[in-house]
Tab-separated table of C-alpha atoms and ligand atoms in Angstrom:
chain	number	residue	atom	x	y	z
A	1	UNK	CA	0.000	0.000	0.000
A	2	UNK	CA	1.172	3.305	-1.281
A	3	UNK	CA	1.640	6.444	1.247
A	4	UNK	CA	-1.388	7.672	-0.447
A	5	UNK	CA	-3.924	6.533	1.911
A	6	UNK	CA	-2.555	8.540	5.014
A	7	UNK	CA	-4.450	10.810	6.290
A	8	UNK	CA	-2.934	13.809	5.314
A	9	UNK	CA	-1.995	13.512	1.680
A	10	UNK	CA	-5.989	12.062	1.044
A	11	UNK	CA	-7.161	15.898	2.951
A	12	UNK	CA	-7.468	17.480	-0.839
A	13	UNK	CA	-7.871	14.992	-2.718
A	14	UNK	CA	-11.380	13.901	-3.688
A	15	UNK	CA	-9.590	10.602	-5.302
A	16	UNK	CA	-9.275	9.469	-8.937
A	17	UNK	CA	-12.303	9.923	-10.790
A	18	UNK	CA	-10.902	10.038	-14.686
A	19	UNK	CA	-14.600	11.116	-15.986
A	20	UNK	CA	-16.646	11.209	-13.013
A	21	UNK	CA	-20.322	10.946	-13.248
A	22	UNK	CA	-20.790	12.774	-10.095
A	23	UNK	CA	-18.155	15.393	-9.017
A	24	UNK	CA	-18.182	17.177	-5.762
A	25	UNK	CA	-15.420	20.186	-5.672
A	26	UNK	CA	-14.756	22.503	-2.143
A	27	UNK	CA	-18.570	22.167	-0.891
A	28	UNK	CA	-19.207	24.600	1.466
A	29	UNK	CA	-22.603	24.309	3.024
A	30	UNK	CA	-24.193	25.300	6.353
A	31	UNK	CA	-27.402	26.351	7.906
A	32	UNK	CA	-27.845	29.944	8.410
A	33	UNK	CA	-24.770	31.060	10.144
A	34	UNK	CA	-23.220	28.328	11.067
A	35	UNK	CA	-20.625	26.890	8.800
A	36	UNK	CA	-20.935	22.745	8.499
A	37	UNK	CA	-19.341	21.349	5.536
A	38	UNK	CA	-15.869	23.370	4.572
A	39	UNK	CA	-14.576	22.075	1.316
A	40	UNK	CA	-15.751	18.939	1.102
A	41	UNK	CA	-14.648	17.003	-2.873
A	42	UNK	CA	-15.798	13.820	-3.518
A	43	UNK	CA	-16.500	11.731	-6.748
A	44	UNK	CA	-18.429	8.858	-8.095
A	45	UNK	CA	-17.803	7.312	-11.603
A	46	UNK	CA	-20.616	5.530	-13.458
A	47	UNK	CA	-20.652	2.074	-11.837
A	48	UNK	CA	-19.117	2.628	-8.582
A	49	UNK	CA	-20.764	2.200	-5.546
A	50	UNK	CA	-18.883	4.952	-3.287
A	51	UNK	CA	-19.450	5.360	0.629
A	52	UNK	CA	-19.576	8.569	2.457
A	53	UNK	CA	-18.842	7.144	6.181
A	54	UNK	CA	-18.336	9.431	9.299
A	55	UNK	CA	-19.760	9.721	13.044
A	56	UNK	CA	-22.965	11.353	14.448
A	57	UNK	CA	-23.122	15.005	12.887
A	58	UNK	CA	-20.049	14.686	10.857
A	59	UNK	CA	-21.863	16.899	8.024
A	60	UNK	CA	-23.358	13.437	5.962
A	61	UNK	CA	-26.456	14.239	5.876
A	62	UNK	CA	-25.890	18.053	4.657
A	63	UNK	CA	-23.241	16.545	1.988
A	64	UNK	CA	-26.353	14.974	0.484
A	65	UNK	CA	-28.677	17.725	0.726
A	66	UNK	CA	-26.326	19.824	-1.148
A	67	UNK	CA	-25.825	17.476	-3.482
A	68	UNK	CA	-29.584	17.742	-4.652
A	69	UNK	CA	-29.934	21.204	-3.899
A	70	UNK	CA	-31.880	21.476	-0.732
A	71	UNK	CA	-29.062	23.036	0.994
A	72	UNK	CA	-27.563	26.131	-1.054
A	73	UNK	CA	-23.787	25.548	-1.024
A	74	UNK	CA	-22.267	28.699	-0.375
A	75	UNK	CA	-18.973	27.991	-2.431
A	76	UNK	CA	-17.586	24.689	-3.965
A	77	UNK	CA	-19.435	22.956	-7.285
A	78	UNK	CA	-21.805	19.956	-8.082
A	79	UNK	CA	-21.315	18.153	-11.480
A	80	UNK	CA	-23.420	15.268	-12.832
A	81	UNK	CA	-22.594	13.491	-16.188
A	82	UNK	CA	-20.426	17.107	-17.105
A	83	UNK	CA	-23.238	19.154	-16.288
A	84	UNK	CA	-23.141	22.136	-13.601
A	85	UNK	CA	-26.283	21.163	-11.162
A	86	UNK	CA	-24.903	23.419	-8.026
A	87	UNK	CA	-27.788	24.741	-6.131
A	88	UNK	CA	-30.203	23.587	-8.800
A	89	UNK	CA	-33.511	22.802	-7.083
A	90	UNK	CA	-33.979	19.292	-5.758
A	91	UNK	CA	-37.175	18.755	-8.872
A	92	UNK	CA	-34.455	19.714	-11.246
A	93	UNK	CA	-31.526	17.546	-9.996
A	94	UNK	CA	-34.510	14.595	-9.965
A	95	UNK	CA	-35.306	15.365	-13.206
A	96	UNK	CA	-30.930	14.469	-14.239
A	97	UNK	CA	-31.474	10.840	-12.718
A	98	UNK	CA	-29.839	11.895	-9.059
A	99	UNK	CA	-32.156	10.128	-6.601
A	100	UNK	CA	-31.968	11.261	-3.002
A	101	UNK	CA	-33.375	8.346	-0.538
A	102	UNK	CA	-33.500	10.879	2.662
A	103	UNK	CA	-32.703	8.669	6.275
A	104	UNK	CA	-36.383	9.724	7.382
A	105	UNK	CA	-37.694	7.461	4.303
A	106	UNK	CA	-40.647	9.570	3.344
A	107	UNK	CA	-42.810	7.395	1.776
A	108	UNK	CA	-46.752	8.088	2.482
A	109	UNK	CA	-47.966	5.909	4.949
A	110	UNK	CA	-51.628	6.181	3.938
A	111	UNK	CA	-50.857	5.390	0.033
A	112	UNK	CA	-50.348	1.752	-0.784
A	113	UNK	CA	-47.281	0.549	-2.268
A	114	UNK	CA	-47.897	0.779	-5.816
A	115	UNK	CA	-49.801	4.153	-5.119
A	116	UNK	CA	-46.531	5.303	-3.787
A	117	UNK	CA	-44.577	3.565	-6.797
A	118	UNK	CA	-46.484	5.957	-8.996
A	119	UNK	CA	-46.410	8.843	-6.986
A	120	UNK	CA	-42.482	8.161	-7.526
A	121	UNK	CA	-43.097	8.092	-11.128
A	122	UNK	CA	-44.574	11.623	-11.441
A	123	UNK	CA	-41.155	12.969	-9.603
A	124	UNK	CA	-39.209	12.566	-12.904
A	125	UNK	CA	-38.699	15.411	-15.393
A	126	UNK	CA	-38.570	15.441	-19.109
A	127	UNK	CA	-34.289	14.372	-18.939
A	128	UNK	CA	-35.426	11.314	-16.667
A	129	UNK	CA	-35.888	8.083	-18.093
A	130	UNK	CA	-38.878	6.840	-15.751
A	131	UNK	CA	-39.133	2.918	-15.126
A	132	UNK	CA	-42.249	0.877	-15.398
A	133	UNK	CA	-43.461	0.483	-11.798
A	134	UNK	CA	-44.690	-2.719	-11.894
A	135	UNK	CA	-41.243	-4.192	-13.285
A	136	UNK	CA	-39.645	-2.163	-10.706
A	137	UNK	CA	-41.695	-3.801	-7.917
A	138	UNK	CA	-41.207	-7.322	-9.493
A	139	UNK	CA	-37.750	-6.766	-8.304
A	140	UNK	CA	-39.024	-6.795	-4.727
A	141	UNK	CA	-39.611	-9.595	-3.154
A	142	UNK	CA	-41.207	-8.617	-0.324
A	143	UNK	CA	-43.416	-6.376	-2.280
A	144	UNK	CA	-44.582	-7.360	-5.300
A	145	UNK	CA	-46.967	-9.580	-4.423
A	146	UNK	CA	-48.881	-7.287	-2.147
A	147	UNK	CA	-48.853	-4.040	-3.863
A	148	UNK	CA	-52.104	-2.691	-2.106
A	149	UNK	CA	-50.795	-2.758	1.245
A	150	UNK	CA	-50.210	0.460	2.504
A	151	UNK	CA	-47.262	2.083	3.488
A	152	UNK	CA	-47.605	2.303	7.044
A	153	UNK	CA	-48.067	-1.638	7.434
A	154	UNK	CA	-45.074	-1.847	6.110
A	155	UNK	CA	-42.165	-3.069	8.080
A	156	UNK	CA	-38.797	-0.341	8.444
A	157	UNK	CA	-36.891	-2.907	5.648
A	158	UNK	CA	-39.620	-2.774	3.657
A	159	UNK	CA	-39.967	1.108	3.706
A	160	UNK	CA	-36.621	1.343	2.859
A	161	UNK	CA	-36.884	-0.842	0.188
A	162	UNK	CA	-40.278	1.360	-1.066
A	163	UNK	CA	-38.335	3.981	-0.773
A	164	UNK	CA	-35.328	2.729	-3.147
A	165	UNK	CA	-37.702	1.301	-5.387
A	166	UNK	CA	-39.567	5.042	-5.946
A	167	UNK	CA	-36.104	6.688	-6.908
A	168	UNK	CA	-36.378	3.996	-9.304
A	169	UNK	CA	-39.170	3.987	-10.764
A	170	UNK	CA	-38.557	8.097	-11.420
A	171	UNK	CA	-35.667	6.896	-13.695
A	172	UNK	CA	-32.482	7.276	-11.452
A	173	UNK	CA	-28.682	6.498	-12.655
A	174	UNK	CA	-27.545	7.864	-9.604
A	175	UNK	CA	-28.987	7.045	-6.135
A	176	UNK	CA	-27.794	8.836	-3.089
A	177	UNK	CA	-28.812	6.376	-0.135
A	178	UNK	CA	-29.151	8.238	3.706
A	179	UNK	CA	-28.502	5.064	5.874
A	180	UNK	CA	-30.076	2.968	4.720
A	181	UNK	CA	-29.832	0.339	6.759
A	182	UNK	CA	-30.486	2.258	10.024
A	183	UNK	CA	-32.479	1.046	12.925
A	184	UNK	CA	-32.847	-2.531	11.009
A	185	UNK	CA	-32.510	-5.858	12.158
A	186	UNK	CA	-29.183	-7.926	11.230
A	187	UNK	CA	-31.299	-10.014	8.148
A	188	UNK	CA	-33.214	-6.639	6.746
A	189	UNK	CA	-29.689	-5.789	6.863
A	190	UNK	CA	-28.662	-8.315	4.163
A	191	UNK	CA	-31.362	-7.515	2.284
A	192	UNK	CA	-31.279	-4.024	1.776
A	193	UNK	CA	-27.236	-5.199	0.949
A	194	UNK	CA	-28.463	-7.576	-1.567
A	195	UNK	CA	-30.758	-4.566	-3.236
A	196	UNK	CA	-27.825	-2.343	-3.658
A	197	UNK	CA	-25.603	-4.554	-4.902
A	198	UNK	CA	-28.083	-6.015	-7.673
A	199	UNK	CA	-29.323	-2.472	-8.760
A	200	UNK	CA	-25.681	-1.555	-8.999
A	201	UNK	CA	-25.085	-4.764	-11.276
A	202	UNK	CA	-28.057	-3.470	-13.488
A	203	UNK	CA	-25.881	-0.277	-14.037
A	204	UNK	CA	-27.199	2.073	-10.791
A	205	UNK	CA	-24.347	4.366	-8.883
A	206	UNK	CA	-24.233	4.851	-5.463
A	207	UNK	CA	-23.030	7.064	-3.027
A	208	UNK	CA	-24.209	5.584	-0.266
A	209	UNK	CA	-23.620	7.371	3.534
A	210	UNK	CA	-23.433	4.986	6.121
A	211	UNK	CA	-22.582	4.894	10.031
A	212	UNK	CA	-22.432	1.261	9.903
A	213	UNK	CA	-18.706	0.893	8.361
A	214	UNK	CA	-19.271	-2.380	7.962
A	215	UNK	CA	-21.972	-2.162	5.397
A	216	UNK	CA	-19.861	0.476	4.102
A	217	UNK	CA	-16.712	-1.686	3.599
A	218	UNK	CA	-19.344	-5.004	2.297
A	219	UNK	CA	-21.415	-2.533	-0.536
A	220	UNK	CA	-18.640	0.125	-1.369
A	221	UNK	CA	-15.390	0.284	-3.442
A	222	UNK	CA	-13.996	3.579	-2.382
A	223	UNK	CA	-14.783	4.916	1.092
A	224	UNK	CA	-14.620	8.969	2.536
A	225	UNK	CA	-14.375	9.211	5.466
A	226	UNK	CA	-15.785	12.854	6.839
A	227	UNK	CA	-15.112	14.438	10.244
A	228	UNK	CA	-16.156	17.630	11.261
A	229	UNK	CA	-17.511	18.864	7.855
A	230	UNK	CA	-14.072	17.876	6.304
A	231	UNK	CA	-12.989	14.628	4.348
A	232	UNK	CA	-9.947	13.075	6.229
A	233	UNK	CA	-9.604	10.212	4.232
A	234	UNK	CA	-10.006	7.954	1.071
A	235	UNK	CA	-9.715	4.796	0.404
A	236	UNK	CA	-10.209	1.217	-0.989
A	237	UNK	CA	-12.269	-0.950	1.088
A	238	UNK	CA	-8.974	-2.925	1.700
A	239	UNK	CA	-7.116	0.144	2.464
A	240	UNK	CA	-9.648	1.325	4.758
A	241	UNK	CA	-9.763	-2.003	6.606
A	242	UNK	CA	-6.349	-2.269	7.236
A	243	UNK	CA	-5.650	1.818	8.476
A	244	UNK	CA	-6.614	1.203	12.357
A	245	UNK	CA	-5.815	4.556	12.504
A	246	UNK	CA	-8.657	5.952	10.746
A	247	UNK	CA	-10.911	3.482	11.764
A	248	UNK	CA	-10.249	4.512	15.513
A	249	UNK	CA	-9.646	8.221	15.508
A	250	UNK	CA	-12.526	9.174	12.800
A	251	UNK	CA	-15.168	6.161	13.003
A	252	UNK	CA	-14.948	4.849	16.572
A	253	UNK	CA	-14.489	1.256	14.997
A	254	UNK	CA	-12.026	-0.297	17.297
A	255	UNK	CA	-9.629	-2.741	15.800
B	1	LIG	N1	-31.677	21.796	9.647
B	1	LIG	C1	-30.594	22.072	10.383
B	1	LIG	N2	-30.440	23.285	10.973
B	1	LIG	C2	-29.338	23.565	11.707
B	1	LIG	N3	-28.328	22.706	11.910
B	1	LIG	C3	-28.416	21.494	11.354
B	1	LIG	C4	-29.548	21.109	10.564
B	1	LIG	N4	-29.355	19.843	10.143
B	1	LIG	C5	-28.162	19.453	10.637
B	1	LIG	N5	-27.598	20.444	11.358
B	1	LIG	C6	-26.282	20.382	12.049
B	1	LIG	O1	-25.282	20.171	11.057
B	1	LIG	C7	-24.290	19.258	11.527
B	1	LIG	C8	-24.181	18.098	10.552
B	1	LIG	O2	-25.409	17.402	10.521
B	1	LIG	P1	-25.720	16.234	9.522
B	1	LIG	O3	-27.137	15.882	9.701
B	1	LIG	O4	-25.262	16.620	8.157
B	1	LIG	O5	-24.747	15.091	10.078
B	1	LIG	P2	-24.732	13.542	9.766
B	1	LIG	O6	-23.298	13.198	9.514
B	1	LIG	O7	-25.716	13.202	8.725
B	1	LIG	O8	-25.151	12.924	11.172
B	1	LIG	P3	-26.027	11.596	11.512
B	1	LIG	O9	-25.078	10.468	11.412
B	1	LIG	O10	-26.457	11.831	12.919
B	1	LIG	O11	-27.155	11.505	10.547
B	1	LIG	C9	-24.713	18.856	12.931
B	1	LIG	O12	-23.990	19.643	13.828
B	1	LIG	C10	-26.191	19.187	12.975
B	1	LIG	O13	-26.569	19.543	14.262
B	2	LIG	MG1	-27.406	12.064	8.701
């Protein structure tokens, strides 16, 4: 392993992304006054699935909302596929394939599951390339044969797995996933794991943010770590594995 995965010489550099598909330069992004994100570069390439990995309030969260343009970066850039989408409204990045998949999962709990599948549908633009929902939910399992069930019967797994299936169905080539494994039991786990990594074989990128490293270092194949609004590392899963370092100091995963 090269010197290049110490701490220090990763600080600027958002990694090697020869034509990236989504490129994140110097974000700077806060609410109100308060400063949260300071400079933070990343990049995804088409067919990577990238994690974005760092403790409670380490600026995740906000990466992601400036990413689709609900937080108004005050400096820095956003490209998709070449295209400047900085502080373009959240419809518009939508309607360039970037699906956001929030942590709170916002699906509507009184709409049943293909309801919400088509409620999905009506979030792409005219760039978007919108997927059949019923194909879409034959891909779910747990799903497809009970599409009038309503949300809110659903279990937290399956809500997540709604909620992946809507940025679908609106057409995405780029899904940014908010935990998504959060609060779930140990075998939803390995499901929702099994739904990235087969929507990723289909073509999908990720960037997926994660507290749970471990998921990280299973679905990902580059890893930033963030702390403090700042990215203090990058990495291959296998570099990432092996620098106890980081893994102590910036993730609180003791080796
Ligand atoms: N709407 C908001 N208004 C003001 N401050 C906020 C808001 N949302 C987040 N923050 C603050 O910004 C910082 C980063 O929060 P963010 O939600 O991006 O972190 P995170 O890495 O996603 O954390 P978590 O792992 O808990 O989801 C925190 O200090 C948080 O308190
Ligand atoms: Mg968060």
């Amino acid at each position: 392993m090269s010197r290049e995965s110490s701490t220090q010489s990763n600080r600027l550099d958002s990694g090697a992304c020869g034509d990236p598909l989504l490129d994140v330069s110097g974000l700077v992004a806060g609410y109100g006054a308060t400063e949260v994100l300071h400079g933070v570069s990343l990049c995804v390439e088409e067919g990577e699935v990238v994690s974005l990995v760092g403790r409670n309030g380490a600026g995740k969260t906000t990466t992601l909302r400036s990413i689709v343009g609900n937080v108004v970066p005050s400096a820095g850039s956003v490209t998709f596929d070449g295209e400047d989408v900085t502080g373009l409204s959240a419809e518009k990045t939508v309607q360039r394939n970037v699906a956001f998949v929030p942590e709170e999962r916002r699906i509507f709990p009184g709409l049943t599951v293909a309801e919400n599948l088509r409620v999905g549908q009506l979030g792409g633009g005219e760039t978007a390339d919108p997927r059949d929902p019923e194909e879409v939910l034959a891909e779910f399992e747990n799903m497809r044969d009970h599409p009038d069930r309503k949300g809110a019967a659903l279990s937290g797994g399956e809500q997540q797995m709604l909620a992946i299936a809507r940025a679908l169905v609106a057409g995405a080539d780029l899904l940014l996933l908010d935990e998504p494994t959060e609060g779930l039991a140990p075998f939803v786990v390995r499901q929702v794991e099994d739904l990235v990594t087969s929507l990723n074989a289909e073509g999908i990128s990720v960037l997926l943010v994660e507290q749970n490293v471990q998921v990280a270092l299973e679905l990902a194949d580059r890893h930033y770590v963030l702390d403090r609004g700042e990215i203090v590392y990058h990495g291959t899963s296998d570099q990432l594995r092996e620098n106890s370092e980081v893994m102590d100091r910036h993730l609180g995963v003791t080796m």
